[in-house]
Coordinates of C-alpha atoms in Angstrom, one line a residue:
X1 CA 109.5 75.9 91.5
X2 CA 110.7 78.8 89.3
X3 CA 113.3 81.1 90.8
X4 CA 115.3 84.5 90.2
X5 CA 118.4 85.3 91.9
X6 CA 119.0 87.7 93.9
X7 CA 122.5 88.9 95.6
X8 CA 121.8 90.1 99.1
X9 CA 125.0 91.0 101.3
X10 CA 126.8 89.3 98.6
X11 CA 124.7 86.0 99.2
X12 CA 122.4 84.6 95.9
X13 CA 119.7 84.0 97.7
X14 CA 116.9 82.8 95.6
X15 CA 113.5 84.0 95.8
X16 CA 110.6 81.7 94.9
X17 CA 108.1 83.3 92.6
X18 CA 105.3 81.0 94.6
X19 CA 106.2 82.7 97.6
X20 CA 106.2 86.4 96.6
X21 CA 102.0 85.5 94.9
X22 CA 101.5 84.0 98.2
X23 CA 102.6 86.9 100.5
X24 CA 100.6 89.2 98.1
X25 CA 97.6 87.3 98.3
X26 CA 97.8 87.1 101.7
X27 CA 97.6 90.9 101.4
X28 CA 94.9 91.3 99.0
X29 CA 92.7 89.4 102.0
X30 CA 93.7 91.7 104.8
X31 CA 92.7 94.6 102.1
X32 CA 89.3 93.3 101.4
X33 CA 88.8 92.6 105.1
X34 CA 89.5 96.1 106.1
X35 CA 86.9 97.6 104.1
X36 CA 84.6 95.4 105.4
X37 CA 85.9 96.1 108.6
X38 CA 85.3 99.6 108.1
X39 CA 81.6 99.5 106.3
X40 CA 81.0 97.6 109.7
X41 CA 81.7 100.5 112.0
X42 CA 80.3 103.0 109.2
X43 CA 76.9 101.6 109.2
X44 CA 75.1 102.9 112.2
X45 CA 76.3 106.1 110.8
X46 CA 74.4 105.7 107.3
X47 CA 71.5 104.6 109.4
X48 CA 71.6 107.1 112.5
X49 CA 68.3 108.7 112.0
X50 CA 66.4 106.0 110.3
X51 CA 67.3 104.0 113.6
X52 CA 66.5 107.0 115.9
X53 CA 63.2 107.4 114.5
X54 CA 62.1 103.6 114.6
X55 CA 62.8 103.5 118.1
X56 CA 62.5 107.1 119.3
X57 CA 66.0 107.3 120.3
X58 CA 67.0 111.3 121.4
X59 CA 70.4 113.0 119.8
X60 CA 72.0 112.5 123.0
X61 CA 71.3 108.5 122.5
X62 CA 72.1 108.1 119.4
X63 CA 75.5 109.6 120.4
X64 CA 76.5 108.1 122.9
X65 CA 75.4 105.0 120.7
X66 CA 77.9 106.1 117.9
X67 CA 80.8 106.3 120.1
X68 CA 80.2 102.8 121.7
X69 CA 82.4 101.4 119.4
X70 CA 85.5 103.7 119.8
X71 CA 86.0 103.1 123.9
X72 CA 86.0 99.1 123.9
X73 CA 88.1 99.0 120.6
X74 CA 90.7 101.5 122.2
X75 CA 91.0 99.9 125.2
X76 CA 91.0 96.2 123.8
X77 CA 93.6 97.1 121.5
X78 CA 95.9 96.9 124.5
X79 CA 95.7 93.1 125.3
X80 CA 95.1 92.7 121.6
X81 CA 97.9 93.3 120.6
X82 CA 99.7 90.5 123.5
X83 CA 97.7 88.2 122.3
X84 CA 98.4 88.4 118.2
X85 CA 101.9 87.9 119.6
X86 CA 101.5 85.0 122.0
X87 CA 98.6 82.8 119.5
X88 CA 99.9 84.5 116.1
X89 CA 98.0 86.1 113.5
X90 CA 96.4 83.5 112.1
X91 CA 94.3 81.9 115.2
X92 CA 93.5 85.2 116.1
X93 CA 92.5 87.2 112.6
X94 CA 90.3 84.1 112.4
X95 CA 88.6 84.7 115.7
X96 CA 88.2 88.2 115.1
X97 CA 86.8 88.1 111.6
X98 CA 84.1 85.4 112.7
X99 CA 83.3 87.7 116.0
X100 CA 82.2 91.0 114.6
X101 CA 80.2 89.3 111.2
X102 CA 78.5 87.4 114.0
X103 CA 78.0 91.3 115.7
X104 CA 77.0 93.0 113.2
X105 CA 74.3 90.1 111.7
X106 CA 72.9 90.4 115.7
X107 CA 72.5 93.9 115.4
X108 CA 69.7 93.4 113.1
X109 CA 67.7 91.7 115.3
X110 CA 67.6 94.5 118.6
X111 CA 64.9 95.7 120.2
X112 CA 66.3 97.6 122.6
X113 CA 69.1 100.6 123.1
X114 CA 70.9 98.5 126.1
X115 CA 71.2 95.6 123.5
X116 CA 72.5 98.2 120.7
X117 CA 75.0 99.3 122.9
X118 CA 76.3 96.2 124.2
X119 CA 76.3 94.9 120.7
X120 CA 78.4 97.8 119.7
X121 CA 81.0 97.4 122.2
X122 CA 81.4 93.9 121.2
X123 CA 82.3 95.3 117.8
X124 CA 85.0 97.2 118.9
X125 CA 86.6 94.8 121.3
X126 CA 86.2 91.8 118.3
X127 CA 87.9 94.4 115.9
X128 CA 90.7 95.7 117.8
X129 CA 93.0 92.3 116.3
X130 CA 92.7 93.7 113.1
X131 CA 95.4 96.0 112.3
X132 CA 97.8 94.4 115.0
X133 CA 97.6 90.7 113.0
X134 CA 98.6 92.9 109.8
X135 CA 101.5 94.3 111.4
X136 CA 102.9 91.5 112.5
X137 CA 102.0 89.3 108.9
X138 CA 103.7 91.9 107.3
X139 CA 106.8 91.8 109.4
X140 CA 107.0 88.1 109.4
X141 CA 106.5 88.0 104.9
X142 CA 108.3 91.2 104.2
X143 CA 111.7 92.9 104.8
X144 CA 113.1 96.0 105.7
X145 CA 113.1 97.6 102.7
X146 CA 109.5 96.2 101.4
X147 CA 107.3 96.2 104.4
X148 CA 106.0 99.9 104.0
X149 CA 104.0 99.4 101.0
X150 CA 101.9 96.1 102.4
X151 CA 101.4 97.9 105.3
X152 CA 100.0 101.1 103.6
X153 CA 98.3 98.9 101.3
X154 CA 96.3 97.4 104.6
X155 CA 95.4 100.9 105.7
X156 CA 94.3 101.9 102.6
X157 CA 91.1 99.6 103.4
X158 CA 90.2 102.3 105.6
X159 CA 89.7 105.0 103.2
X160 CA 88.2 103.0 100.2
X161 CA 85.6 101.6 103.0
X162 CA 85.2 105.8 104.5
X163 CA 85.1 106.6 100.7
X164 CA 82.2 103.9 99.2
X165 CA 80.1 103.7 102.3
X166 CA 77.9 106.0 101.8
X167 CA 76.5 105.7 98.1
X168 CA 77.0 101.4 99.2
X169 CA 74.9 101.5 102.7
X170 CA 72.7 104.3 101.3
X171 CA 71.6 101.8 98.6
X172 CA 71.4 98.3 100.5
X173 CA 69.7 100.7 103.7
X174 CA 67.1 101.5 100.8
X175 CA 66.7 98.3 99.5
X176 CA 66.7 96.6 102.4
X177 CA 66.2 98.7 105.2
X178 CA 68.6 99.1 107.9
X179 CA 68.1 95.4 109.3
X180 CA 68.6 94.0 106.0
X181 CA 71.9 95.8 105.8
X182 CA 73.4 95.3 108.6
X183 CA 72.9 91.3 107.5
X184 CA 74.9 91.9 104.3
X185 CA 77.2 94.0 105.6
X186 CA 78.4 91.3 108.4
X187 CA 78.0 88.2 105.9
X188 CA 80.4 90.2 104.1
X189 CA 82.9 88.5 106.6
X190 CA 82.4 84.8 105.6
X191 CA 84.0 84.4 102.4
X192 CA 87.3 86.1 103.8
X193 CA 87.4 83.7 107.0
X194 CA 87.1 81.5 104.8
X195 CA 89.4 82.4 102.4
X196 CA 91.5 83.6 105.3
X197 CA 91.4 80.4 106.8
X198 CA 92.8 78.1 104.0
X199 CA 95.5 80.2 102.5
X200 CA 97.2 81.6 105.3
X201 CA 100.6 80.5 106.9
X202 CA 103.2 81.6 108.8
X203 CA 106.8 81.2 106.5
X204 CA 108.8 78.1 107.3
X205 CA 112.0 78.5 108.1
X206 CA 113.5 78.4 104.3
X207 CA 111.2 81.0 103.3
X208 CA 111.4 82.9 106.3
X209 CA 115.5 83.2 105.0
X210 CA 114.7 83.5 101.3
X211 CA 112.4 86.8 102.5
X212 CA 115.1 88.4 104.8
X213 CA 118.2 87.7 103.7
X214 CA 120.7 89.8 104.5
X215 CA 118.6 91.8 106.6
X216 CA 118.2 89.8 109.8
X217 CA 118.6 86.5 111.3
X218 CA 116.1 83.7 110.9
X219 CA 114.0 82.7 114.1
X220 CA 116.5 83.6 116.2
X221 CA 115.5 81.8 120.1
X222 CA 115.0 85.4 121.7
X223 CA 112.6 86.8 119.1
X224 CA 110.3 83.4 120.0
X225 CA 110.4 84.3 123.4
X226 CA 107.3 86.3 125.1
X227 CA 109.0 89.2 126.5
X228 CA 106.7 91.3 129.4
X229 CA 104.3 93.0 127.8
X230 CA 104.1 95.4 130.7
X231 CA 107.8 96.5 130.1
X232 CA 107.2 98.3 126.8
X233 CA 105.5 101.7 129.4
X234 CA 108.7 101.6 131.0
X235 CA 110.2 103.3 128.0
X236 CA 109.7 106.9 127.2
X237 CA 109.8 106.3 123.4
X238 CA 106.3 103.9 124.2
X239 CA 104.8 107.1 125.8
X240 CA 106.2 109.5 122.7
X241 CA 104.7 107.4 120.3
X242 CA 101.3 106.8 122.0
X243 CA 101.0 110.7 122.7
X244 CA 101.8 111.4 118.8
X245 CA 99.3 108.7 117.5
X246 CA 96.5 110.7 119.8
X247 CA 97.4 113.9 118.4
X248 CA 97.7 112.7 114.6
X249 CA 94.0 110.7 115.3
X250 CA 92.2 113.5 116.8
X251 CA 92.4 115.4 113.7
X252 CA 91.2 112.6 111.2
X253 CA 88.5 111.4 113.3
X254 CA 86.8 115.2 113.2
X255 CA 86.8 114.4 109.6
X256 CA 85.2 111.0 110.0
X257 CA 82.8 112.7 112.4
X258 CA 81.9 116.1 111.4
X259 CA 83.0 116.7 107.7
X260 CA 79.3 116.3 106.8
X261 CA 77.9 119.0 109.4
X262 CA 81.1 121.7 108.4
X263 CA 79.8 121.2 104.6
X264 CA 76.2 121.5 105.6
X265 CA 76.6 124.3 108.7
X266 CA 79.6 126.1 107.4
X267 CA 79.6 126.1 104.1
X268 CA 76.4 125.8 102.6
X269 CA 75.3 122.7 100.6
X270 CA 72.6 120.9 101.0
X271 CA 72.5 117.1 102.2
X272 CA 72.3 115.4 98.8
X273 CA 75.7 117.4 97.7
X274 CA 77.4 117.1 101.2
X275 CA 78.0 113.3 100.4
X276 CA 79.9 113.8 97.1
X277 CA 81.8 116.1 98.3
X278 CA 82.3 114.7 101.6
X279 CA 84.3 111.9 99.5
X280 CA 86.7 113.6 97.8
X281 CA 89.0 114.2 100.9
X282 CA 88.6 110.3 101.3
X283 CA 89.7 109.6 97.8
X284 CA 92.7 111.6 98.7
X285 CA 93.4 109.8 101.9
X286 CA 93.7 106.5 99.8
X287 CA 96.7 108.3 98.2
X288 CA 98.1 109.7 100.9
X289 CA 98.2 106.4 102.8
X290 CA 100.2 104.7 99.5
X291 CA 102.6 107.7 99.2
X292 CA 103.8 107.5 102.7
X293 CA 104.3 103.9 102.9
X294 CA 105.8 103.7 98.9
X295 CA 108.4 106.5 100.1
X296 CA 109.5 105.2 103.5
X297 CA 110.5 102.1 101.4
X298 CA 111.8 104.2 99.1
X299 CA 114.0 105.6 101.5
X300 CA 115.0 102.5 103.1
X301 CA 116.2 100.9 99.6
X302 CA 118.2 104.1 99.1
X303 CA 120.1 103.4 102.6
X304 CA 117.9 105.3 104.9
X305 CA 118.2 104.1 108.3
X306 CA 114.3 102.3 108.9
X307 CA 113.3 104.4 111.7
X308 CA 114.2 107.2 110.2
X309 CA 112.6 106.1 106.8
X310 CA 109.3 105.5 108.7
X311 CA 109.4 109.1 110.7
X312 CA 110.0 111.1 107.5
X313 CA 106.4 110.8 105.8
X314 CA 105.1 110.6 109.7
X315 CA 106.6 113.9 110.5
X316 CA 106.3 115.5 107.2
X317 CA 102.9 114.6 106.8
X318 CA 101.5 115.6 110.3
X319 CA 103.2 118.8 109.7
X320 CA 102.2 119.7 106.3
X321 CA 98.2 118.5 107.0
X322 CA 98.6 120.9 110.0
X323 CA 99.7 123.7 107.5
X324 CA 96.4 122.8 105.4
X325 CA 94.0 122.5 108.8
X326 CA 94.2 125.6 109.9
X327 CA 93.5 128.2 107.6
X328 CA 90.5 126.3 106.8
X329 CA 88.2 128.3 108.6
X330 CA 89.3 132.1 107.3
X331 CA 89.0 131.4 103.9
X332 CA 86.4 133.1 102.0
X333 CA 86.5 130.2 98.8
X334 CA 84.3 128.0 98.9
X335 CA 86.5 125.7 96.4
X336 CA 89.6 126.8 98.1
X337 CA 88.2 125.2 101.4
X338 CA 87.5 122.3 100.0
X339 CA 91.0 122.0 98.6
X340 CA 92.5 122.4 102.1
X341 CA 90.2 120.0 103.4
X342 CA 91.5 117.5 100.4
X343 CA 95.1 118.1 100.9
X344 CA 95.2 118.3 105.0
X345 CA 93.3 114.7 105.0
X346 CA 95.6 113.8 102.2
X347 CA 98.8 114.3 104.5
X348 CA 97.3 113.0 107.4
X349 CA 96.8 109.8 105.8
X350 CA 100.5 110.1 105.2
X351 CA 102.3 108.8 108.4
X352 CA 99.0 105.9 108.6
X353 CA 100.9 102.7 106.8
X354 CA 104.4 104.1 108.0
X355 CA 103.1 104.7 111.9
X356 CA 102.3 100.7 111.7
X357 CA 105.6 100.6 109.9
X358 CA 107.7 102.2 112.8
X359 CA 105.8 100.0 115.1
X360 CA 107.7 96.4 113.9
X361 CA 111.1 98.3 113.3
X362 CA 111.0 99.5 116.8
X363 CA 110.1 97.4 118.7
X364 CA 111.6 93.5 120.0
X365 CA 111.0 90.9 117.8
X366 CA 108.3 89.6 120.1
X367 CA 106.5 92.1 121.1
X368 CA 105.5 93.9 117.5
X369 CA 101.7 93.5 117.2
X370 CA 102.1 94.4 121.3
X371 CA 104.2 97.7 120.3
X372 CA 101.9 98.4 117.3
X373 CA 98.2 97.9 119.3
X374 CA 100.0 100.3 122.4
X375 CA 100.4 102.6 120.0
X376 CA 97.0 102.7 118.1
X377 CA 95.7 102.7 121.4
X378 CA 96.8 105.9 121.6
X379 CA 95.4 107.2 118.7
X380 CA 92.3 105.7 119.1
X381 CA 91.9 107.5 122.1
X382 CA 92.3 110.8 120.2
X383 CA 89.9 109.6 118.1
X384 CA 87.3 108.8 120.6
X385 CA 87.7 112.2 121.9
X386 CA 87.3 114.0 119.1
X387 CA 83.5 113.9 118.2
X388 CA 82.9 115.1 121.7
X389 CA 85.0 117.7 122.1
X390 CA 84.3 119.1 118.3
X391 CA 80.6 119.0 119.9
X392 CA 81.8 121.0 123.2
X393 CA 83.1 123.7 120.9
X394 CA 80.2 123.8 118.5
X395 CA 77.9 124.2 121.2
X396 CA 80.0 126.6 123.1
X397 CA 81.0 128.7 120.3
X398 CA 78.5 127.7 117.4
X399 CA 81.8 127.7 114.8
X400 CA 84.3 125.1 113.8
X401 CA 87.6 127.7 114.0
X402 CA 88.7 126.7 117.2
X403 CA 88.8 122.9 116.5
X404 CA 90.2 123.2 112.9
X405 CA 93.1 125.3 115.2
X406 CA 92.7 123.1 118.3
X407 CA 93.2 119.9 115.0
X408 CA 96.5 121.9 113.7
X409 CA 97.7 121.9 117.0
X410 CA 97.6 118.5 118.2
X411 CA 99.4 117.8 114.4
X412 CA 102.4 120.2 115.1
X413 CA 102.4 117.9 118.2
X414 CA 102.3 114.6 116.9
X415 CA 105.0 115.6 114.1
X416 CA 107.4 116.6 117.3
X417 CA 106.4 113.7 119.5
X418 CA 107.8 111.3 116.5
X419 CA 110.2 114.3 114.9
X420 CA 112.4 114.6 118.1
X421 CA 112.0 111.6 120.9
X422 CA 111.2 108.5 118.7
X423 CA 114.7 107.6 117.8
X424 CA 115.7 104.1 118.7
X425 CA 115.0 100.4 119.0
X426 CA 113.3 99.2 122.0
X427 CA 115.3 97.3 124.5
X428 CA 114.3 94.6 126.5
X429 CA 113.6 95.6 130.4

C-alpha cells in the first residue's frame, strides 16, 4: 500500500493513500444520498396542486399534508440519534435508505388523504438517521482539524437537492405524471444502498490511529460505552444549543416554504420566473454551507480551539444573515431584494456543516449522533413552525415585514444562544 509520512505530535504516522479514497468515497455516497433525500421531501411540493386537484383536496389539506413530514422527522430524530450510536451507522443508514425509497414508491399508489398522510409521516421518521449516521461517519474517518469540510460537504446535499428540484420534478411530474415521479424519485435510493452497503466500514483499529494521530486516543473503553442518553437534558449547554438550532431553522425554512409566494405576492413576477429566481438564493446556500465548514477547519489547523473554530462561522453567520433579513422588506429595488434574499440564505447556510460539526466536538465520545439528532431536533422544530406561523402573519397582516423581522430576530438569538453559553465539552452525568 503506498504511503506518505506525516509528523503528528512529533510521531511519523503514516497515512495510507487507500484509506484517505475510501473515507472520501464514503462521502461522495452520503452526498448523493442527501439530494435524494431531499428531492424526496421536495416532491409533494412540485406536485401540490396537481395532487389537490386529482383528489379534490382543499388548501387547508394539502397543508396540513405538507407539514406531515416535518413533526414525525423532528420528533424521531430524538431516539434516532440513540440508536446511530448503539447499532452504528452502517446498520442503520442502511435501514433508513431502504425505508423511505420503499415510502416514497407507496406514495404512488394512494387513494386516499389518511393513506397520504400516514405515508408522509413514515418519511420523516425513516429520514430522521440521515444526518445523525453522517455525523458520527465523519467523526469516526476524520480528525479534528478535517472533519468540517465532510461534514459541510454532506449538508450541501440539501441545497443542490432545494436548488435542482424544481426544473428535475417539474420535468419527470410532466413526463410521468405525479405517480410516475414519485416512483423514480424513491428508486433513486437503490443504487446507493447498494452502493452503501458494500463499501462502507467502520476504521479498524490501525486506521482508526493512522486518521487521529496525535489528536486523540484510539477506542478508548469509555468512548465504547453507552452513556444515558437521557443525561445530555441535564446540561444547560444541550438546551442552548437546541434553542439556537430552532432560531437559526425558523428562518431557512420560511425560505424553503414561502420564497415562491414573497416573489409572486410581494414582488411581482409571474410563476414561470418565480422558479429561476427562487434558485439563486439556493445556489448561494451551497456556498455558504462549504465556506463555513472549509473555515472552521481552517481555524482549527491554525490552532483554534474546535469549539470555538465551529461557533465562529455559526455565530458570524446567523448574525450577518440577520443583518441581510431584515431590511428586506423596506427596500424599494427589486434587484436589491433579491440580493438580500441571496446573501441572508447564503449566511444562514453558514453555521449548517459547522452546527453538525460542534455537535461531535462537544459532546462524549458515545453519545455524538445522540448530541447531534438533540440538537437538529431543535431546529427542526423551528422549521416545522415556521410555514404556519409565516401563514398566521400573512393572513393577519396580508405582508411579509413582520416575519422577515420576526426571521432576523430569532437569528440575533441563535448567534447568542451559541455566541455566549455553548462553551465546553459535555461531561458525563
Amino acid at each position: 500500500m503506498k504511503t506518505s509520512v506525516n509528523t503528528l505530535s512529533g510521531a511519523a504516522v503514516a497515512q495510507p493513500t487507500l484509506v484517505g479514497k475510501l473515507r472520501w468515497g464514503i462521502i461522495t455516497i452520503l452526498l448523493l444520498a442527501a439530494v435524494v433525500n431531499y428531492l424526496d421531501r421536495a416532491n409533494l411540493s412540485i406536485a401540490n396542486t396537481t395532487i389537490a386537484a386529482e383528489f379534490g383536496f382543499s388548501q387547508t389539506e394539502m397543508g396540513l399534508l405538507l407539514s406531515a413530514f416535518l413533526w414525525p422527522y423532528a420528533l424521531a430524530n430524538l431516539p434516532a440519534g440513540w440508536l446511530v450510536d448503539k447499532f452504528g451507522p452502517k446498520r442503520m443508514f442502511s435501514w433508513a435508505l431502504g425505508l423511505w425509497s420503499s415510502f416514497t414508491v407507496l406514495a404512488a399508489f394512494v387513494n386516499s388523504y389518511s393513506f397520504f398522510y400516514g405515508l408522509r409521516m413514515l418519511l420523516g421518521v425513516s429520514e430522521s438517521p440521515f444526518f445523525t449516521s453522517g455525523i458520527k461517519i465523519t467523526h469516526r474517518w476524520f480528525g479534528d482539524n478535517e472533519r468540517g469540510l465532510p461534514t459541510a460537504i454532506i449538508n450541501t446535499g440539501s441545497q443542490i437537492a432545494n436548488a435542482i428540484a424544481p426544473p428535475i420534478l417539474t420535468v419527470l411530474l410532466l413526463t410521468f405524471g405525479w405517480r410516475g415521479m414519485f416512483v423514480a424519485i424513491g428508486l433513486m435510493g437503490i443504487p446507493l444502498l447498494l452502493a452503501w452497503w458494500k463499501f462502507y466500514r467502520d476504521p479498524d483499529a490501525r486506521e482508526d490511529a493512522l486518521l487521529h494521530a496525535g489528536q486523540r486516543s484510539v477506542a478508548a473503553p469509555e468512548e465504547r460505552a453507552q452513556a444515558s442518553w437521557g443525561a445530555l437534558f441535564r446540561h444547560s449547554t444541550t438546551w442552548f444549543m437546541v434553542i439556537g438550532n430552532f432560531s437559526i431553522m425558523f428562518t431557512i425554512w420560511v425560505y424553503l416554504t414561502w420564497l415562491p409566494g414573497y416573489l409572486e405576492k410581494s414582488l411581482g413576477f409571474s410563476l414561470k420566473a418565480t422558479g429561476w429566481i427562487a434558485s439563486i438564493p439556493f445556489l448561494c446556500g451551497i456556498l455558504g454551507v462549504l465556506v463555513g465548514g472549509m473555515l472552521s477547519d481552517r481555524l482549527v489547523r491554525n490552532g483554534v480551539r474546535a469549539i470555538t473554530a465551529r461557533k465562529i462561522p455559526i455565530v458570524t453567520g446567523a448574525a450577518l444573515a440577520a443583518c441581510f433579513v431584515a431590511p428586506i422588506p423596506f427596500v424599494d429595488s427589486t434587484p436589491l431584494a433579491i440580493g438580500l434574499l441571496a446573501l441572508g440564505y447564503f449566511c444562514s447556510q453558514m453555521p449548517q456543516g459547522a452546527l453538525w460539526t460542534l455537535a461531535s466536538d462537544i459532546a462524549p465520545k458515545s453519545q455524538v449522533a445522540s448530541l447531534g439528532a438533540i440538537q437538529n431536533f431543535g431546529g427542526f422544530l423551528g422549521a416545522a413552525m415556521a410555514p404556519i406561523v409565516t401563514g398566521i402573519i400573512l393572513d393577519t397582516t396580508g405582508k411579509f415585514t413582520n416575519v422577515f423581522l420576526l426571521g432576523a430576530g430569532l437569528l440575533m438569538i441563535g448567534a447568542l444562544s451559541y455566541g455566549l453559553f455553548v462553551r465546553k465539552p459535555l461531561q458525563a452525568k
